[in-house]
Amino acid sequence: MQIVDFVLRGDHIALDALLKATGLAGSGGQAKAMVADGRVQVDGRDELRKTCKIRAGQVVAVAGARVRVMADPDAPVV
């Protein structure tokens, strides 16, 4: 299984944008189709919302890959 570590620069990223940014989807349209087809899980649960907010600490799984979303260690503490 492929493991991808993704450093989040901000509070959240939309699920479809994360799939595209990590290269697990070739385009935004492909990412949305993957989610709509029920092929994506967030924290072990099926996720059908294409633009759900993914935050640091969450794990996204799709097609034999897992994306661990991590906070940016250089981000200022608010």
PDB file as gemmi writes it, atoms N, CA and C in Angstrom:
CRYST1    1.000    1.000    1.000  90.00  90.00  90.00 P 1                      
ATOM      1  N   MET A   1       0.848  -1.188   0.000  1.00  0.00           N  
ATOM      2  CA  MET A   1       0.000   0.000   0.000  1.00  0.00           C  
ATOM      3  C   MET A   1       0.889   1.245   0.000  1.00  0.00           C  
ATOM      4  N   GLN A   2       0.551   2.182  -0.847  1.00  0.00           N  
ATOM      5  CA  GLN A   2       1.282   3.438  -0.938  1.00  0.00           C  
ATOM      6  C   GLN A   2       0.824   4.373   0.182  1.00  0.00           C  
ATOM      7  N   ILE A   3       1.794   4.975   0.883  1.00  0.00           N  
ATOM      8  CA  ILE A   3       1.469   5.945   1.933  1.00  0.00           C  
ATOM      9  C   ILE A   3       2.009   7.309   1.498  1.00  0.00           C  
ATOM     10  N   VAL A   4       1.148   8.298   1.510  1.00  0.00           N  
ATOM     11  CA  VAL A   4       1.512   9.657   1.115  1.00  0.00           C  
ATOM     12  C   VAL A   4       1.314  10.566   2.317  1.00  0.00           C  
ATOM     13  N   ASP A   5       2.358  11.316   2.677  1.00  0.00           N  
ATOM     14  CA  ASP A   5       2.232  12.326   3.728  1.00  0.00           C  
ATOM     15  C   ASP A   5       1.986  13.669   3.058  1.00  0.00           C  
ATOM     16  N   PHE A   6       0.907  14.337   3.450  1.00  0.00           N  
ATOM     17  CA  PHE A   6       0.537  15.622   2.869  1.00  0.00           C  
ATOM     18  C   PHE A   6       0.560  16.679   3.968  1.00  0.00           C  
ATOM     19  N   VAL A   7       1.378  17.704   3.772  1.00  0.00           N  
ATOM     20  CA  VAL A   7       1.468  18.791   4.755  1.00  0.00           C  
ATOM     21  C   VAL A   7       0.431  19.845   4.395  1.00  0.00           C  
ATOM     22  N   LEU A   8      -0.469  20.076   5.310  1.00  0.00           N  
ATOM     23  CA  LEU A   8      -1.576  21.014   5.116  1.00  0.00           C  
ATOM     24  C   LEU A   8      -1.096  22.432   5.402  1.00  0.00           C  
ATOM     25  N   ARG A   9      -1.286  23.302   4.445  1.00  0.00           N  
ATOM     26  CA  ARG A   9      -0.919  24.709   4.624  1.00  0.00           C  
ATOM     27  C   ARG A   9      -2.201  25.519   4.792  1.00  0.00           C  
ATOM     28  N   GLY A  10      -2.691  25.557   5.977  1.00  0.00           N  
ATOM     29  CA  GLY A  10      -3.951  26.229   6.261  1.00  0.00           C  
ATOM     30  C   GLY A  10      -4.792  25.356   7.173  1.00  0.00           C  
ATOM     31  N   ASP A  11      -6.046  25.738   7.327  1.00  0.00           N  
ATOM     32  CA  ASP A  11      -6.947  25.049   8.242  1.00  0.00           C  
ATOM     33  C   ASP A  11      -7.490  23.751   7.659  1.00  0.00           C  
ATOM     34  N   HIS A  12      -7.765  23.739   6.349  1.00  0.00           N  
ATOM     35  CA  HIS A  12      -8.360  22.564   5.708  1.00  0.00           C  
ATOM     36  C   HIS A  12      -8.104  22.588   4.210  1.00  0.00           C  
ATOM     37  N   ILE A  13      -8.425  21.466   3.555  1.00  0.00           N  
ATOM     38  CA  ILE A  13      -8.395  21.365   2.100  1.00  0.00           C  
ATOM     39  C   ILE A  13      -9.602  20.528   1.697  1.00  0.00           C  
ATOM     40  N   ALA A  14     -10.189  20.862   0.570  1.00  0.00           N  
ATOM     41  CA  ALA A  14     -11.333  20.094   0.074  1.00  0.00           C  
ATOM     42  C   ALA A  14     -10.849  18.712  -0.372  1.00  0.00           C  
ATOM     43  N   LEU A  15     -11.680  17.702  -0.166  1.00  0.00           N  
ATOM     44  CA  LEU A  15     -11.302  16.325  -0.491  1.00  0.00           C  
ATOM     45  C   LEU A  15     -10.879  16.183  -1.949  1.00  0.00           C  
ATOM     46  N   ASP A  16     -11.659  16.730  -2.881  1.00  0.00           N  
ATOM     47  CA  ASP A  16     -11.289  16.602  -4.294  1.00  0.00           C  
ATOM     48  C   ASP A  16      -9.968  17.299  -4.599  1.00  0.00           C  
ATOM     49  N   ALA A  17      -9.712  18.433  -3.973  1.00  0.00           N  
ATOM     50  CA  ALA A  17      -8.448  19.145  -4.170  1.00  0.00           C  
ATOM     51  C   ALA A  17      -7.273  18.353  -3.605  1.00  0.00           C  
ATOM     52  N   LEU A  18      -7.485  17.655  -2.492  1.00  0.00           N  
ATOM     53  CA  LEU A  18      -6.438  16.821  -1.902  1.00  0.00           C  
ATOM     54  C   LEU A  18      -6.069  15.674  -2.832  1.00  0.00           C  
ATOM     55  N   LEU A  19      -7.068  15.028  -3.406  1.00  0.00           N  
ATOM     56  CA  LEU A  19      -6.812  13.917  -4.323  1.00  0.00           C  
ATOM     57  C   LEU A  19      -6.018  14.385  -5.538  1.00  0.00           C  
ATOM     58  N   LYS A  20      -6.331  15.557  -6.031  1.00  0.00           N  
ATOM     59  CA  LYS A  20      -5.613  16.110  -7.171  1.00  0.00           C  
ATOM     60  C   LYS A  20      -4.196  16.524  -6.762  1.00  0.00           C  
ATOM     61  N   ALA A  21      -4.058  17.190  -5.619  1.00  0.00           N  
ATOM     62  CA  ALA A  21      -2.751  17.681  -5.168  1.00  0.00           C  
ATOM     63  C   ALA A  21      -1.768  16.546  -4.881  1.00  0.00           C  
ATOM     64  N   THR A  22      -2.272  15.406  -4.458  1.00  0.00           N  
ATOM     65  CA  THR A  22      -1.400  14.271  -4.152  1.00  0.00           C  
ATOM     66  C   THR A  22      -1.125  13.404  -5.370  1.00  0.00           C  
ATOM     67  N   GLY A  23      -1.782  13.690  -6.484  1.00  0.00           N  
ATOM     68  CA  GLY A  23      -1.578  12.916  -7.697  1.00  0.00           C  
ATOM     69  C   GLY A  23      -2.380  11.630  -7.757  1.00  0.00           C  
ATOM     70  N   LEU A  24      -3.260  11.420  -6.780  1.00  0.00           N  
ATOM     71  CA  LEU A  24      -4.101  10.223  -6.799  1.00  0.00           C  
ATOM     72  C   LEU A  24      -5.221  10.343  -7.821  1.00  0.00           C  
ATOM     73  N   ALA A  25      -5.502  11.569  -8.242  1.00  0.00           N  
ATOM     74  CA  ALA A  25      -6.459  11.825  -9.323  1.00  0.00           C  
ATOM     75  C   ALA A  25      -5.753  12.721 -10.336  1.00  0.00           C  
ATOM     76  N   GLY A  26      -5.959  12.442 -11.608  1.00  0.00           N  
ATOM     77  CA  GLY A  26      -5.288  13.205 -12.652  1.00  0.00           C  
ATOM     78  C   GLY A  26      -5.874  14.584 -12.880  1.00  0.00           C  
ATOM     79  N   SER A  27      -7.112  14.780 -12.443  1.00  0.00           N  
ATOM     80  CA  SER A  27      -7.773  16.072 -12.625  1.00  0.00           C  
ATOM     81  C   SER A  27      -8.826  16.257 -11.543  1.00  0.00           C  
ATOM     82  N   GLY A  28      -9.329  17.471 -11.446  1.00  0.00           N  
ATOM     83  CA  GLY A  28     -10.391  17.734 -10.485  1.00  0.00           C  
ATOM     84  C   GLY A  28     -11.652  16.950 -10.808  1.00  0.00           C  
ATOM     85  N   GLY A  29     -11.944  16.818 -12.092  1.00  0.00           N  
ATOM     86  CA  GLY A  29     -13.115  16.049 -12.506  1.00  0.00           C  
ATOM     87  C   GLY A  29     -12.981  14.578 -12.149  1.00  0.00           C  
ATOM     88  N   GLN A  30     -11.783  14.043 -12.334  1.00  0.00           N  
ATOM     89  CA  GLN A  30     -11.546  12.648 -11.974  1.00  0.00           C  
ATOM     90  C   GLN A  30     -11.676  12.464 -10.467  1.00  0.00           C  
ATOM     91  N   ALA A  31     -11.165  13.420  -9.694  1.00  0.00           N  
ATOM     92  CA  ALA A  31     -11.259  13.349  -8.231  1.00  0.00           C  
ATOM     93  C   ALA A  31     -12.718  13.344  -7.795  1.00  0.00           C  
ATOM     94  N   LYS A  32     -13.521  14.214  -8.377  1.00  0.00           N  
ATOM     95  CA  LYS A  32     -14.942  14.281  -8.027  1.00  0.00           C  
ATOM     96  C   LYS A  32     -15.657  12.989  -8.384  1.00  0.00           C  
ATOM     97  N   ALA A  33     -15.297  12.396  -9.525  1.00  0.00           N  
ATOM     98  CA  ALA A  33     -15.914  11.137  -9.937  1.00  0.00           C  
ATOM     99  C   ALA A  33     -15.535  10.008  -8.978  1.00  0.00           C  
ATOM    100  N   MET A  34     -14.288   9.984  -8.524  1.00  0.00           N  
ATOM    101  CA  MET A  34     -13.844   8.959  -7.577  1.00  0.00           C  
ATOM    102  C   MET A  34     -14.658   9.026  -6.288  1.00  0.00           C  
ATOM    103  N   VAL A  35     -14.891  10.249  -5.808  1.00  0.00           N  
ATOM    104  CA  VAL A  35     -15.665  10.427  -4.581  1.00  0.00           C  
ATOM    105  C   VAL A  35     -17.124  10.034  -4.824  1.00  0.00           C  
ATOM    106  N   ALA A  36     -17.692  10.490  -5.926  1.00  0.00           N  
ATOM    107  CA  ALA A  36     -19.092  10.192  -6.243  1.00  0.00           C  
ATOM    108  C   ALA A  36     -19.331   8.694  -6.412  1.00  0.00           C  
ATOM    109  N   ASP A  37     -18.321   7.975  -6.899  1.00  0.00           N  
ATOM    110  CA  ASP A  37     -18.435   6.531  -7.097  1.00  0.00           C  
ATOM    111  C   ASP A  37     -18.246   5.737  -5.806  1.00  0.00           C  
ATOM    112  N   GLY A  38     -17.965   6.422  -4.702  1.00  0.00           N  
ATOM    113  CA  GLY A  38     -17.816   5.740  -3.418  1.00  0.00           C  
ATOM    114  C   GLY A  38     -16.476   5.037  -3.245  1.00  0.00           C  
ATOM    115  N   ARG A  39     -15.458   5.496  -3.958  1.00  0.00           N  
ATOM    116  CA  ARG A  39     -14.146   4.848  -3.894  1.00  0.00           C  
ATOM    117  C   ARG A  39     -13.199   5.493  -2.892  1.00  0.00           C  
ATOM    118  N   VAL A  40     -13.680   6.483  -2.126  1.00  0.00           N  
ATOM    119  CA  VAL A  40     -12.813   7.218  -1.207  1.00  0.00           C  
ATOM    120  C   VAL A  40     -13.331   7.077   0.222  1.00  0.00           C  
ATOM    121  N   GLN A  41     -12.403   6.859   1.138  1.00  0.00           N  
ATOM    122  CA  GLN A  41     -12.752   6.793   2.557  1.00  0.00           C  
ATOM    123  C   GLN A  41     -11.964   7.858   3.320  1.00  0.00           C  
ATOM    124  N   VAL A  42     -12.610   8.432   4.317  1.00  0.00           N  
ATOM    125  CA  VAL A  42     -11.964   9.386   5.217  1.00  0.00           C  
ATOM    126  C   VAL A  42     -12.079   8.813   6.623  1.00  0.00           C  
ATOM    127  N   ASP A  43     -10.949   8.599   7.246  1.00  0.00           N  
ATOM    128  CA  ASP A  43     -10.900   8.013   8.588  1.00  0.00           C  
ATOM    129  C   ASP A  43     -11.682   6.692   8.660  1.00  0.00           C  
ATOM    130  N   GLY A  44     -11.555   5.880   7.602  1.00  0.00           N  
ATOM    131  CA  GLY A  44     -12.161   4.554   7.592  1.00  0.00           C  
ATOM    132  C   GLY A  44     -13.634   4.499   7.219  1.00  0.00           C  
ATOM    133  N   ARG A  45     -14.213   5.642   6.878  1.00  0.00           N  
ATOM    134  CA  ARG A  45     -15.635   5.676   6.509  1.00  0.00           C  
ATOM    135  C   ARG A  45     -15.791   6.191   5.090  1.00  0.00           C  
ATOM    136  N   ASP A  46     -16.727   5.600   4.356  1.00  0.00           N  
ATOM    137  CA  ASP A  46     -16.985   6.063   2.996  1.00  0.00           C  
ATOM    138  C   ASP A  46     -17.385   7.537   3.024  1.00  0.00           C  
ATOM    139  N   GLU A  47     -16.845   8.301   2.068  1.00  0.00           N  
ATOM    140  CA  GLU A  47     -17.148   9.730   1.994  1.00  0.00           C  
ATOM    141  C   GLU A  47     -17.663  10.051   0.599  1.00  0.00           C  
ATOM    142  N   LEU A  48     -18.866  10.616   0.530  1.00  0.00           N  
ATOM    143  CA  LEU A  48     -19.485  10.946  -0.744  1.00  0.00           C  
ATOM    144  C   LEU A  48     -19.559  12.448  -1.003  1.00  0.00           C  
ATOM    145  N   ARG A  49     -19.094  13.246  -0.062  1.00  0.00           N  
ATOM    146  CA  ARG A  49     -19.098  14.709  -0.245  1.00  0.00           C  
ATOM    147  C   ARG A  49     -17.783  15.105  -0.928  1.00  0.00           C  
ATOM    148  N   LYS A  50     -17.866  15.584  -2.138  1.00  0.00           N  
ATOM    149  CA  LYS A  50     -16.670  15.886  -2.928  1.00  0.00           C  
ATOM    150  C   LYS A  50     -15.810  16.977  -2.306  1.00  0.00           C  
ATOM    151  N   THR A  51     -16.434  17.931  -1.675  1.00  0.00           N  
ATOM    152  CA  THR A  51     -15.681  19.063  -1.143  1.00  0.00           C  
ATOM    153  C   THR A  51     -15.665  19.086   0.382  1.00  0.00           C  
ATOM    154  N   CYS A  52     -15.801  17.912   1.009  1.00  0.00           N  
ATOM    155  CA  CYS A  52     -15.752  17.908   2.469  1.00  0.00           C  
ATOM    156  C   CYS A  52     -14.382  18.410   2.922  1.00  0.00           C  
ATOM    157  N   LYS A  53     -14.352  19.058   4.060  1.00  0.00           N  
ATOM    158  CA  LYS A  53     -13.120  19.664   4.570  1.00  0.00           C  
ATOM    159  C   LYS A  53     -12.253  18.616   5.247  1.00  0.00           C  
ATOM    160  N   ILE A  54     -11.041  18.466   4.746  1.00  0.00           N  
ATOM    161  CA  ILE A  54     -10.076  17.541   5.327  1.00  0.00           C  
ATOM    162  C   ILE A  54      -9.105  18.361   6.161  1.00  0.00           C  
ATOM    163  N   ARG A  55      -8.923  17.936   7.403  1.00  0.00           N  
ATOM    164  CA  ARG A  55      -8.074  18.672   8.344  1.00  0.00           C  
ATOM    165  C   ARG A  55      -6.898  17.805   8.792  1.00  0.00           C  
ATOM    166  N   ALA A  56      -5.927  18.457   9.410  1.00  0.00           N  
ATOM    167  CA  ALA A  56      -4.741  17.750   9.911  1.00  0.00           C  
ATOM    168  C   ALA A  56      -5.170  16.635  10.859  1.00  0.00           C  
ATOM    169  N   GLY A  57      -4.513  15.487  10.729  1.00  0.00           N  
ATOM    170  CA  GLY A  57      -4.817  14.334  11.565  1.00  0.00           C  
ATOM    171  C   GLY A  57      -5.723  13.321  10.902  1.00  0.00           C  
ATOM    172  N   GLN A  58      -6.345  13.694   9.800  1.00  0.00           N  
ATOM    173  CA  GLN A  58      -7.235  12.765   9.124  1.00  0.00           C  
ATOM    174  C   GLN A  58      -6.458  11.912   8.124  1.00  0.00           C  
ATOM    175  N   VAL A  59      -7.029  10.744   7.797  1.00  0.00           N  
ATOM    176  CA  VAL A  59      -6.424   9.829   6.828  1.00  0.00           C  
ATOM    177  C   VAL A  59      -7.442   9.567   5.728  1.00  0.00           C  
ATOM    178  N   VAL A  60      -6.996   9.756   4.490  1.00  0.00           N  
ATOM    179  CA  VAL A  60      -7.844   9.528   3.324  1.00  0.00           C  
ATOM    180  C   VAL A  60      -7.321   8.298   2.600  1.00  0.00           C  
ATOM    181  N   ALA A  61      -8.197   7.362   2.276  1.00  0.00           N  
ATOM    182  CA  ALA A  61      -7.799   6.133   1.579  1.00  0.00           C  
ATOM    183  C   ALA A  61      -8.527   6.030   0.254  1.00  0.00           C  
ATOM    184  N   VAL A  62      -7.774   5.641  -0.782  1.00  0.00           N  
ATOM    185  CA  VAL A  62      -8.350   5.444  -2.112  1.00  0.00           C  
ATOM    186  C   VAL A  62      -7.414   4.565  -2.935  1.00  0.00           C  
ATOM    187  N   ALA A  63      -7.969   3.597  -3.636  1.00  0.00           N  
ATOM    188  CA  ALA A  63      -7.246   2.784  -4.609  1.00  0.00           C  
ATOM    189  C   ALA A  63      -5.881   2.292  -4.129  1.00  0.00           C  
ATOM    190  N   GLY A  64      -5.826   1.687  -2.961  1.00  0.00           N  
ATOM    191  CA  GLY A  64      -4.577   1.127  -2.476  1.00  0.00           C  
ATOM    192  C   GLY A  64      -3.581   2.134  -1.947  1.00  0.00           C  
ATOM    193  N   ALA A  65      -4.022   3.356  -1.726  1.00  0.00           N  
ATOM    194  CA  ALA A  65      -3.147   4.404  -1.189  1.00  0.00           C  
ATOM    195  C   ALA A  65      -3.801   5.045   0.022  1.00  0.00           C  
ATOM    196  N   ARG A  66      -2.961   5.504   0.927  1.00  0.00           N  
ATOM    197  CA  ARG A  66      -3.440   6.256   2.096  1.00  0.00           C  
ATOM    198  C   ARG A  66      -2.712   7.583   2.159  1.00  0.00           C  
ATOM    199  N   VAL A  67      -3.466   8.627   2.416  1.00  0.00           N  
ATOM    200  CA  VAL A  67      -2.895   9.963   2.557  1.00  0.00           C  
ATOM    201  C   VAL A  67      -3.044  10.374   4.009  1.00  0.00           C  
ATOM    202  N   ARG A  68      -1.905  10.610   4.657  1.00  0.00           N  
ATOM    203  CA  ARG A  68      -1.917  11.126   6.032  1.00  0.00           C  
ATOM    204  C   ARG A  68      -1.773  12.632   5.952  1.00  0.00           C  
ATOM    205  N   VAL A  69      -2.763  13.345   6.459  1.00  0.00           N  
ATOM    206  CA  VAL A  69      -2.768  14.804   6.408  1.00  0.00           C  
ATOM    207  C   VAL A  69      -2.161  15.328   7.704  1.00  0.00           C  
ATOM    208  N   MET A  70      -1.088  16.102   7.549  1.00  0.00           N  
ATOM    209  CA  MET A  70      -0.355  16.607   8.711  1.00  0.00           C  
ATOM    210  C   MET A  70      -0.354  18.127   8.718  1.00  0.00           C  
ATOM    211  N   ALA A  71      -0.308  18.693   9.919  1.00  0.00           N  
ATOM    212  CA  ALA A  71      -0.241  20.141  10.068  1.00  0.00           C  
ATOM    213  C   ALA A  71       1.132  20.632   9.641  1.00  0.00           C  
ATOM    214  N   ASP A  72       1.198  21.824   9.116  1.00  0.00           N  
ATOM    215  CA  ASP A  72       2.465  22.457   8.737  1.00  0.00           C  
ATOM    216  C   ASP A  72       3.204  22.831  10.016  1.00  0.00           C  
ATOM    217  N   PRO A  73       4.383  22.256  10.266  1.00  0.00           N  
ATOM    218  CA  PRO A  73       5.094  22.543  11.503  1.00  0.00           C  
ATOM    219  C   PRO A  73       5.596  23.982  11.588  1.00  0.00           C  
ATOM    220  N   ASP A  74       5.647  24.675  10.442  1.00  0.00           N  
ATOM    221  CA  ASP A  74       6.116  26.049  10.431  1.00  0.00           C  
ATOM    222  C   ASP A  74       4.993  27.073  10.505  1.00  0.00           C  
ATOM    223  N   ALA A  75       3.762  26.580  10.590  1.00  0.00           N  
ATOM    224  CA  ALA A  75       2.611  27.483  10.672  1.00  0.00           C  
ATOM    225  C   ALA A  75       2.592  28.186  12.020  1.00  0.00           C  
ATOM    226  N   PRO A  76       2.246  29.469  12.024  1.00  0.00           N  
ATOM    227  CA  PRO A  76       2.182  30.194  13.302  1.00  0.00           C  
ATOM    228  C   PRO A  76       1.048  29.677  14.189  1.00  0.00           C  
ATOM    229  N   VAL A  77       1.285  29.639  15.460  1.00  0.00           N  
ATOM    230  CA  VAL A  77       0.274  29.212  16.420  1.00  0.00           C  
ATOM    231  C   VAL A  77      -0.615  30.405  16.721  1.00  0.00           C  
ATOM    232  N   VAL A  78      -1.925  30.194  16.581  1.00  0.00           N  
ATOM    233  CA  VAL A  78      -2.874  31.301  16.793  1.00  0.00           C  
ATOM    234  C   VAL A  78      -3.528  31.144  18.136  1.00  0.00           C  
TER     235      VAL A  78                                                      
END                                                                             
